[in-house]
Coordinates of C-alpha atoms and ligand atoms in Angstrom, one line a residue:
X1 CA 76.5 104.9 102.1
X2 CA 79.2 103.7 99.5
X3 CA 78.4 103.1 96.0
X4 CA 80.3 100.1 95.8
X5 CA 78.8 97.0 94.5
X6 CA 80.9 94.4 93.7
X7 CA 84.4 93.2 92.8
X8 CA 84.9 91.9 89.2
X9 CA 87.9 89.9 87.9
X10 CA 89.9 92.0 85.2
X11 CA 91.0 88.7 83.6
X12 CA 87.9 86.3 83.6
X13 CA 85.1 89.0 84.5
X14 CA 83.7 86.7 87.5
X15 CA 81.9 88.7 90.2
X16 CA 82.4 88.8 94.0
X17 CA 80.6 90.0 96.8
X18 CA 81.8 93.7 97.8
X19 CA 81.7 92.7 101.7
X20 CA 84.3 90.1 101.5
X21 CA 87.9 90.2 102.3
X22 CA 89.5 89.1 99.1
X23 CA 92.6 90.0 97.0
X24 CA 93.3 88.5 93.6
X25 CA 90.0 86.4 91.8
X26 CA 89.9 83.1 93.8
X27 CA 90.1 81.4 90.4
X28 CA 92.6 83.2 88.2
X29 CA 94.7 83.7 91.3
X30 CA 94.6 80.4 92.7
X31 CA 98.3 79.2 92.0
X32 CA 99.8 82.4 92.3
X33 CA 102.9 82.8 94.3
X34 CA 105.2 85.8 94.2
X35 CA 107.7 86.4 91.5
X36 CA 105.3 86.9 88.3
X37 CA 102.9 89.9 87.6
X38 CA 99.8 89.4 89.7
X39 CA 96.9 87.4 87.8
X40 CA 93.3 88.1 88.5
X41 CA 93.5 91.5 89.9
X42 CA 90.2 92.6 91.1
X43 CA 88.4 95.8 90.1
X44 CA 85.5 97.8 92.1
X45 CA 82.5 98.1 90.2
X46 CA 80.1 100.8 91.5
X47 CA 76.6 101.6 90.7
X48 CA 77.0 104.2 88.5
X49 CA 73.7 105.6 87.8
X50 CA 73.2 106.4 91.5
X51 CA 76.6 108.1 91.5
X52 CA 75.5 110.1 88.2
X53 CA 72.7 111.3 90.5
X54 CA 74.4 112.1 93.4
X55 CA 76.5 114.1 91.5
X56 CA 73.9 116.0 89.6
X57 CA 72.0 116.6 92.7
X58 CA 75.3 118.0 94.2
X59 CA 75.7 120.3 91.4
X60 CA 72.2 121.5 91.4
X61 CA 72.5 122.2 95.1
X62 CA 75.8 124.0 95.0
X63 CA 76.0 125.4 91.4
X64 CA 78.9 127.6 92.8
X65 CA 80.8 124.9 94.7
X66 CA 84.7 125.5 94.3
X67 CA 87.2 122.9 93.3
X68 CA 87.9 121.7 96.8
X69 CA 84.1 120.8 97.6
X70 CA 83.8 119.0 94.2
X71 CA 86.9 117.1 94.8
X72 CA 85.5 116.1 98.2
X73 CA 82.2 115.1 96.6
X74 CA 83.9 113.2 93.8
X75 CA 86.2 111.2 96.5
X76 CA 83.0 110.5 98.4
X77 CA 80.7 109.1 95.7
X78 CA 83.4 107.1 94.0
X79 CA 85.2 105.7 97.4
X80 CA 84.5 102.0 98.1
X81 CA 84.9 102.7 101.7
X82 CA 82.6 105.4 103.5
X83 CA 84.9 108.7 104.3
X84 CA 84.2 108.4 108.1
X85 CA 86.6 105.6 108.4
X86 CA 89.6 107.5 106.6
X87 CA 92.4 108.6 108.9
X88 CA 92.6 112.2 110.2
X89 CA 95.5 113.0 108.2
X90 CA 94.4 114.7 105.1
X91 CA 95.7 113.2 102.0
X92 CA 95.3 114.1 98.3
X93 CA 94.0 117.3 96.9
X94 CA 97.4 118.0 95.7
X95 CA 97.7 121.1 93.5
X96 CA 97.7 121.2 89.4
X97 CA 100.5 123.8 88.8
X98 CA 100.9 125.4 85.5
X99 CA 104.3 124.2 84.0
X100 CA 105.2 127.8 82.9
X101 CA 108.6 127.7 80.8
X102 CA 108.7 123.8 80.1
X103 CA 107.7 123.8 76.3
X104 CA 103.8 124.1 75.7
X105 CA 101.2 126.3 77.1
X106 CA 98.9 123.9 78.6
X107 CA 101.2 121.8 80.6
X108 CA 100.3 121.1 84.2
X109 CA 102.0 119.4 87.2
X110 CA 100.2 117.4 89.8
X111 CA 102.5 117.6 92.6
X112 CA 101.9 114.9 95.0
X113 CA 104.9 115.4 96.9
X114 CA 102.8 117.5 99.1
X115 CA 101.2 114.6 100.7
X116 CA 101.7 113.9 104.3
X117 CA 104.5 111.5 103.9
X118 CA 105.8 113.1 100.7
X119 CA 104.4 110.8 98.1
X120 CA 101.5 109.7 95.9
X121 CA 101.4 106.4 97.8
X122 CA 99.5 108.2 100.7
X123 CA 96.4 107.7 98.3
X124 CA 96.5 104.2 98.5
X125 CA 97.6 103.9 102.2
X126 CA 94.7 106.2 103.3
X127 CA 92.2 103.7 101.7
X128 CA 93.8 100.5 102.8
X129 CA 94.0 101.8 106.7
X130 CA 90.3 103.2 106.3
X131 CA 89.4 99.5 105.2
X132 CA 91.5 98.2 108.5
X133 CA 89.8 100.6 110.7
X134 CA 86.1 99.6 109.1
X135 CA 87.0 95.7 109.3
X136 CA 88.7 96.2 113.1
X137 CA 92.0 94.8 111.8
X138 CA 95.0 95.9 113.7
X139 CA 97.8 95.7 111.7
X140 CA 98.7 96.1 108.1
X141 CA 101.9 94.6 106.1
X142 CA 103.5 96.0 103.0
X143 CA 106.6 95.5 100.8
X144 CA 107.9 98.9 99.4
X145 CA 111.0 100.4 97.6
X146 CA 110.7 102.9 100.4
X147 CA 107.6 105.2 99.6
X148 CA 104.6 102.9 100.2
X149 CA 106.2 102.1 103.3
X150 CA 106.9 105.6 104.5
X151 CA 103.4 106.4 103.7
X152 CA 101.7 103.3 105.4
X153 CA 103.8 104.1 108.3
X154 CA 102.4 107.5 108.7
X155 CA 99.0 106.8 107.9
X156 CA 99.0 103.8 110.1
X157 CA 100.3 106.1 113.0
X158 CA 97.6 108.6 112.4
X159 CA 95.0 105.6 113.0
X160 CA 96.5 103.6 115.6
X161 CA 97.2 100.7 113.6
X162 CA 100.5 98.8 113.4
X163 CA 102.2 98.8 110.3
X164 CA 104.7 96.0 109.2
X165 CA 107.4 96.8 106.2
X166 CA 109.6 94.7 104.1
X167 CA 112.1 97.1 102.4
X168 CA 115.2 96.8 100.5
X169 CA 118.3 97.7 102.8
X170 CA 119.5 100.1 100.0
X171 CA 116.3 102.1 99.9
X172 CA 116.8 105.9 100.3
X173 CA 117.9 106.8 103.8
X174 CA 115.1 109.5 104.3
X175 CA 112.5 107.0 103.6
X176 CA 113.8 104.4 106.0
X177 CA 113.8 107.3 108.7
X178 CA 110.4 107.8 107.9
X179 CA 109.5 104.4 108.5
X180 CA 110.9 104.1 111.9
X181 CA 110.1 107.7 113.2
X182 CA 106.4 106.7 112.6
X183 CA 106.8 103.6 114.5
X184 CA 106.4 101.1 111.9
X185 CA 108.2 97.4 112.3
X186 CA 110.8 97.7 109.6
X187 CA 112.5 94.2 107.9
X188 CA 115.4 95.1 105.6
X189 CA 115.9 92.9 102.9
X190 CA 119.2 92.6 101.6
X191 CA 117.8 92.0 98.2
X192 CA 115.5 93.9 95.9
X193 CA 112.2 95.4 96.1
X194 CA 110.9 92.0 94.3
X195 CA 112.3 89.9 97.2
X196 CA 110.7 92.3 99.8
X197 CA 107.3 91.7 97.8
X198 CA 107.7 88.0 98.3
X199 CA 108.3 88.1 102.2
X200 CA 105.3 90.6 102.7
X201 CA 103.3 88.1 100.9
X202 CA 104.5 85.2 103.1
X203 CA 104.2 87.4 106.4
X204 CA 100.5 88.3 105.4
X205 CA 99.7 84.4 105.0
X206 CA 100.9 83.9 108.4
X207 CA 99.5 86.7 110.3
X208 CA 96.0 88.1 110.9
X209 CA 96.5 91.4 109.1
X210 CA 95.5 93.2 105.7
X211 CA 98.3 93.2 103.0
X212 CA 98.8 96.5 101.2
X213 CA 101.1 95.1 98.6
X214 CA 100.5 97.1 95.5
X215 CA 97.8 96.1 93.2
X216 CA 97.4 92.9 95.5
X217 CA 94.4 94.2 97.1
X218 CA 92.1 96.0 94.7
X219 CA 91.8 99.2 96.9
X220 CA 95.3 100.1 96.5
X221 CA 94.1 100.9 92.9
X222 CA 90.9 102.6 93.9
X223 CA 93.2 104.7 96.3
X224 CA 95.3 105.9 93.7
X225 CA 92.4 106.6 91.4
X226 CA 91.7 109.7 93.5
X227 CA 94.3 111.7 91.8
X228 CA 92.4 111.2 88.5
X229 CA 89.3 112.5 89.9
X230 CA 91.2 115.7 91.2
X231 CA 92.6 116.3 87.9
X232 CA 88.9 116.1 86.6
X233 CA 87.8 118.6 89.0
X234 CA 90.9 120.8 88.8
X235 CA 90.6 121.2 84.7
X236 CA 87.1 121.0 84.6
X237 CA 87.6 118.2 82.0
X238 CA 90.2 115.6 81.5
X239 CA 93.4 116.5 79.5
X240 CA 94.7 115.1 76.5
X241 CA 97.8 113.3 77.8
X242 CA 99.0 112.3 81.2
X243 CA 102.5 111.4 81.8
X244 CA 102.8 108.6 84.8
X245 CA 106.2 107.6 86.4
X246 CA 105.7 103.7 86.3
X247 CA 107.2 101.0 88.3
X248 CA 104.4 98.4 89.2
X249 CA 101.9 100.1 87.0
X250 CA 99.3 101.1 89.8
X251 CA 99.5 104.7 89.6
X252 CA 98.8 104.1 85.9
X253 CA 96.0 101.6 86.3
X254 CA 94.3 103.7 89.1
X255 CA 94.3 106.8 86.8
X256 CA 92.7 104.8 84.4
X257 CA 90.1 103.4 86.8
X258 CA 89.3 107.0 87.6
X259 CA 88.5 107.7 84.2
X260 CA 86.5 104.5 83.3
X261 CA 84.5 105.4 86.2
X262 CA 83.8 108.9 85.3
X263 CA 83.1 107.5 82.0
X264 CA 80.4 105.0 83.3
X265 CA 78.7 107.6 85.3
X266 CA 78.5 109.6 81.9
X267 CA 80.5 112.4 83.6
X268 CA 82.9 112.7 80.6
X269 CA 83.3 111.4 77.1
X270 CA 87.0 112.4 76.7
X271 CA 89.4 110.2 77.8
X272 CA 93.4 111.0 78.1
X273 CA 95.8 108.9 76.6
X274 CA 98.3 107.4 79.2
X275 CA 101.9 107.7 78.9
X276 CA 104.0 105.2 81.1
X277 CA 107.4 106.8 81.8
X278 CA 110.1 104.0 82.9
X279 CA 113.5 103.9 83.6
X280 CA 115.7 102.0 81.1
X281 CA 116.6 99.2 83.0
X282 CA 113.2 98.9 84.7
X283 CA 111.2 98.5 81.5
X284 CA 109.2 95.7 81.7
X285 CA 105.9 97.4 81.0
X286 CA 107.4 99.3 78.2
X287 CA 108.7 95.9 76.3
X288 CA 105.3 94.4 77.0
X289 CA 103.4 97.1 75.4
X290 CA 105.8 96.9 72.5
X291 CA 106.0 93.1 72.2
X292 CA 102.7 92.2 73.6
X293 CA 104.8 89.4 75.4
X294 CA 105.3 90.0 79.1
X295 CA 109.1 89.6 80.1
X296 CA 110.7 90.6 83.4
X297 CA 112.9 93.8 83.2
X298 CA 116.8 92.4 82.8
X299 CA 118.3 94.0 85.7
X300 CA 116.8 97.1 87.3
X301 CA 119.6 99.7 88.2
X302 CA 118.3 103.2 88.2
X303 CA 118.8 106.3 90.4
X304 CA 114.9 106.4 90.5
X305 CA 114.4 104.0 93.0
X306 CA 110.5 104.3 93.2
X307 CA 110.1 102.8 89.8
X308 CA 112.8 100.1 90.1
X309 CA 111.0 96.7 89.6
X310 CA 111.8 93.7 87.7
X311 CA 108.4 92.1 87.9
X312 CA 105.5 94.8 87.7
X313 CA 102.7 93.6 90.0
X314 CA 100.2 95.2 87.7
X315 CA 101.7 94.5 84.3
X316 CA 98.7 93.1 82.7
X317 CA 96.4 95.9 83.8
X318 CA 98.9 98.3 82.6
X319 CA 99.4 96.8 79.2
X320 CA 95.6 97.0 78.7
X321 CA 95.3 100.4 79.8
X322 CA 98.1 101.6 77.6
X323 CA 96.7 100.2 74.8
X324 CA 92.9 101.0 75.5
X325 CA 94.0 104.6 76.1
X326 CA 95.8 104.8 73.0
X327 CA 98.9 105.7 75.1
X328 CA 102.6 104.4 75.0
X329 CA 105.5 103.5 76.8
X330 CA 108.6 105.8 76.9
X331 CA 111.9 104.9 78.4
X332 CA 114.1 107.5 80.0
X333 CA 117.9 107.0 81.2
X334 CA 119.2 108.2 84.4
X335 CA 121.1 111.2 82.8
X336 CA 117.5 112.7 81.3
X337 CA 116.2 111.9 84.7
X338 CA 118.3 114.0 86.8
X339 CA 118.4 116.8 84.1
X340 CA 114.5 117.1 84.2
X341 CA 114.8 116.9 87.9
X342 CA 117.0 120.0 88.2
X343 CA 115.3 121.7 85.3
X344 CA 111.7 121.3 87.3
X345 CA 113.3 122.3 90.6
X346 CA 115.1 125.4 88.9
X347 CA 112.3 126.7 86.5
X348 CA 109.1 125.9 88.6
X349 CA 110.1 125.7 92.3
X350 CA 108.9 122.1 92.4
X351 CA 111.7 119.7 93.9
X352 CA 110.8 116.1 93.2
X353 CA 112.6 112.9 93.6
X354 CA 114.0 111.2 90.7
X355 CA 111.3 108.7 89.7
X356 CA 109.0 111.7 89.4
X357 CA 111.3 113.5 87.1
X358 CA 111.1 110.6 84.7
X359 CA 107.5 111.9 83.6
X360 CA 108.8 115.2 82.5
X361 CA 111.9 113.4 80.8
X362 CA 109.4 111.3 78.8
X363 CA 107.4 114.4 78.1
X364 CA 110.5 116.0 76.3
X365 CA 111.0 112.7 74.3
X366 CA 107.4 112.9 73.3
X367 CA 107.4 116.7 72.5
X368 CA 110.8 116.2 70.5
X369 CA 109.3 113.3 68.6
X370 CA 106.3 115.6 67.8
X371 CA 103.8 113.2 69.6
X372 CA 102.6 116.4 71.3
X373 CA 101.0 119.1 69.6
X374 CA 101.4 122.8 71.0
X375 CA 97.8 123.2 71.9
X376 CA 97.6 119.7 73.6
X377 CA 96.5 119.7 77.2
X378 CA 99.1 117.6 79.3
X379 CA 99.2 116.6 83.1
X380 CA 102.5 115.3 84.7
X381 CA 102.3 113.1 87.6
X382 CA 105.0 114.5 89.7
X383 CA 104.5 111.7 92.5
X384 CA 107.2 112.3 95.3
X385 CA 109.2 115.1 96.8
X386 CA 112.8 115.7 96.4
X387 CA 113.7 115.7 99.9
X388 CA 113.0 112.0 100.0
X389 CA 116.5 111.2 98.4
X390 CA 118.8 114.0 98.3
X391 CA 121.8 111.6 97.7
X392 CA 120.6 111.4 94.2
X393 CA 121.6 115.0 93.7
X394 CA 124.3 116.0 96.0
X395 CA 127.3 115.4 93.8
X396 CA 125.9 117.8 91.7
X397 CA 124.9 120.9 93.6
Ligands
PLP1 C1 105.5 104.3 93.6 C2 105.7 105.2 92.9 C3 105.8 105.4 91.5 C4 105.5 104.3 90.7 O1 104.0 103.8 91.0 P1 103.8 102.4 90.3 O2 102.3 102.2 90.6 O3 104.6 101.4 91.1 O4 104.0 102.3 89.1 C5 106.4 106.7 91.0 N1 106.8 107.5 91.7 C6 106.9 107.4 93.0 C7 107.6 108.6 93.9 C8 106.6 106.5 93.8 O5 106.7 106.3 95.0
ZN2 ZN1 89.5 85.7 87.3

């Protein structure tokens, strides 16, 4: 039995029945059409007293439970859908690896490139597939820069569900290959990711399916929160800073949701500062954080395709998260990204895609500026595998 109680609008705070299939707040999102950050994103509210009790019981009965069992329990009690509906392909539980030789003692790399399709996106896809299975929905559509699509394709294949993808034709080749090899229907868009987002919206209004466009369904955020629960279990507490490669701002929002949930269940009293790492040309959330005024990024053009977004879907949530967590936005350029990618690969054995390296590049900037102390506990979200985009590095090797 899930402890999920109801949806609450992140904007007007109206509450909605947890059994309904809804996306945006029916009031705040009424006039929404693609091309602006999503209004009225819904958040899942749980029965936190019962969660706290379930966790206390678990620890009492299993005082020696290892990290893996603790993670499993956390994911169970904080999931809006019962675990029985999840795909058989295991997602998450990614390692937290010491970042030795990268500048400070307590640096950790959360390597989500080890997920089945090679990226963090599997966390959201797994939950959306579970929701489709629970409701008997046979088809899921998504827009993607590449990773959300390859992820959805893999997890749908694992569950006998049809995946329909809208992705830019210039997405890295390996990601397009993944989509096809898993048997998804691929609609290539001669345009940007933002154009694909609009097409997927249109498709889902005309077809009987679930829409996995990031931030649109609240479970895309809930799925991503599992990484925050894992960090809590792996460190035994929450760190001081988490650096997050940021495009649409949903990983950022998902991590913040994990920590808000843990706080509401009184399982932590310490919250990390969340830091959004963005590519210079795709910096809408950084600018929003600085000025308080939302504006699209001017012209996203970066080697870090996974964070190349003009209109971040979760811009308003991300803005709130950065301010409430006492975090910040940091811009990094492609040269810094590629240098960080190479350094990570050669010093730690972790080969990540360019978007992920933005977290390390932003960490270097923060360290340089003296914002991070030598004894701080820091986690970098390493969100995708380097083999997904070898073109990005080939000229250099
Ligand atoms: C999607 C993605 C991101 C950014 O996540 P948002 O929720 O869009 O901010 C970062 N890194 C990788 C590898 C991704 O696939
Ligand atoms: Zn609302």
